[in-house]
Amino acid sequence: MAEVIDGKKVAAEVTAKVKALTAELAGKGKGQPGLAVVIVGEDPASQVYVASKSRTAKECGFLSLQHTLPADTSEQALLKLIGNLNSDPAIHGILVQLPLPAHIDAGKVIQAIAPAKDVDGFHFINVGKLGTGETETAFVPCTPAGSMLLIERMHGKDLSGLSAVVLGRSNIVGKPMANLLLAANATVTIAHSRTRDLPALARTADILVAAVGRPEMVRGDWVKPGATVIDVGINRIPAPEKGEGKSRLVGDVAYEEAAAIAGAITPVPGGVGPMTIAMLMANTVISAYLAAGLERPSF
Ligand code: GUN
């Protein structure tokens, strides 16, 4: 059976470091990190995520501001709010929760965020830095950054000689994940819905990252014996065995099957999920240190 990679534990370690750095910043008379989270509309899953981000920010000792805007907010009004947050010296991180309502151009909104406050790492400046291997100065998207910390726990920082397959090519996870693995010297393949024979390709991976958004798509026979499996998926599926109308969370990986073959695997929940929020806090404290003219902390 595979070793279970405990994302909750690693996330708690990251958050503890963020708290210590926040206290140190205050001790130097440099104030507190400020995080502004913006949500437009009432998507229930987004509301849960945003509440959790705001709560963790407070626990870390941050100034935590949440802007909850109605679904019919105009693009212009949202851009104006971002402009105000960009020029507010108390704010070091700005996160606009996605997805946005269809009448708002999400790309335009993301590019309006000052790159130095783009703790999601979605601005072209940060995407470009990551793509050119400037990982030391980029803000890296939180889910791949957190996944990478879990991979480091298993394999160290240098992945030379290891083959990594990333299933999924999204801008939020798949592409930045592939760039991080490449920067760590892994031999990387990005696979997606148009890839021929996904199972055979997945079986070549020493490190298999699943970020496809399809419940339990990756079966046991997709996994190379001894591989490290990182499951980024969070899917809610019906669970009639728990009672009528009940549901449960599963990843993109059929956990029991994969755990029988893998060397190490992240569970869902309790794997990558907690890391995402922890890395948002890490990016925000990094931003506050840089704004104060201090050396960038590393995680
Ligand atoms: N929606 C789903 N994941 C994310 C994320 O990492 N950042 C933002 N802003 N929205 C999301």
Tab-separated table of N, CA and C and ligand atoms in Angstrom, residues 95-98 120 122, ligand 1:
chain	number	residue	atom	x	y	z
A	95	LEU	N	-7.220	38.780	-4.471
A	95	LEU	CA	-7.688	37.548	-5.104
A	95	LEU	C	-9.123	37.747	-5.558
A	96	VAL	N	-9.362	37.590	-6.844
A	96	VAL	CA	-10.729	37.626	-7.371
A	96	VAL	C	-11.143	36.181	-7.609
A	97	GLN	N	-12.128	35.729	-6.862
A	97	GLN	CA	-12.523	34.323	-6.968
A	97	GLN	C	-13.130	34.045	-8.348
A	98	LEU	N	-12.689	32.963	-8.964
A	98	LEU	CA	-13.218	32.520	-10.257
A	98	LEU	C	-14.134	31.316	-10.024
A	120	ASP	N	-2.567	35.143	-6.676
A	120	ASP	CA	-3.040	33.964	-7.400
A	120	ASP	C	-2.043	33.539	-8.482
A	122	PHE	N	-1.883	34.717	-11.566
A	122	PHE	CA	-2.562	34.581	-12.862
A	122	PHE	C	-2.203	35.698	-13.846
B	1	GUN	N1	-11.421	29.175	-8.404
B	1	GUN	C1	-10.982	27.905	-8.311
B	1	GUN	N2	-9.678	27.890	-7.975
B	1	GUN	C2	-9.294	29.175	-7.844
B	1	GUN	C3	-8.062	29.799	-7.504
B	1	GUN	O1	-7.040	29.166	-7.250
B	1	GUN	N3	-8.072	31.149	-7.471
B	1	GUN	C4	-9.179	31.867	-7.767
B	1	GUN	N4	-9.079	33.195	-7.725
B	1	GUN	N5	-10.332	31.330	-8.080
B	1	GUN	C5	-10.383	29.982	-8.120
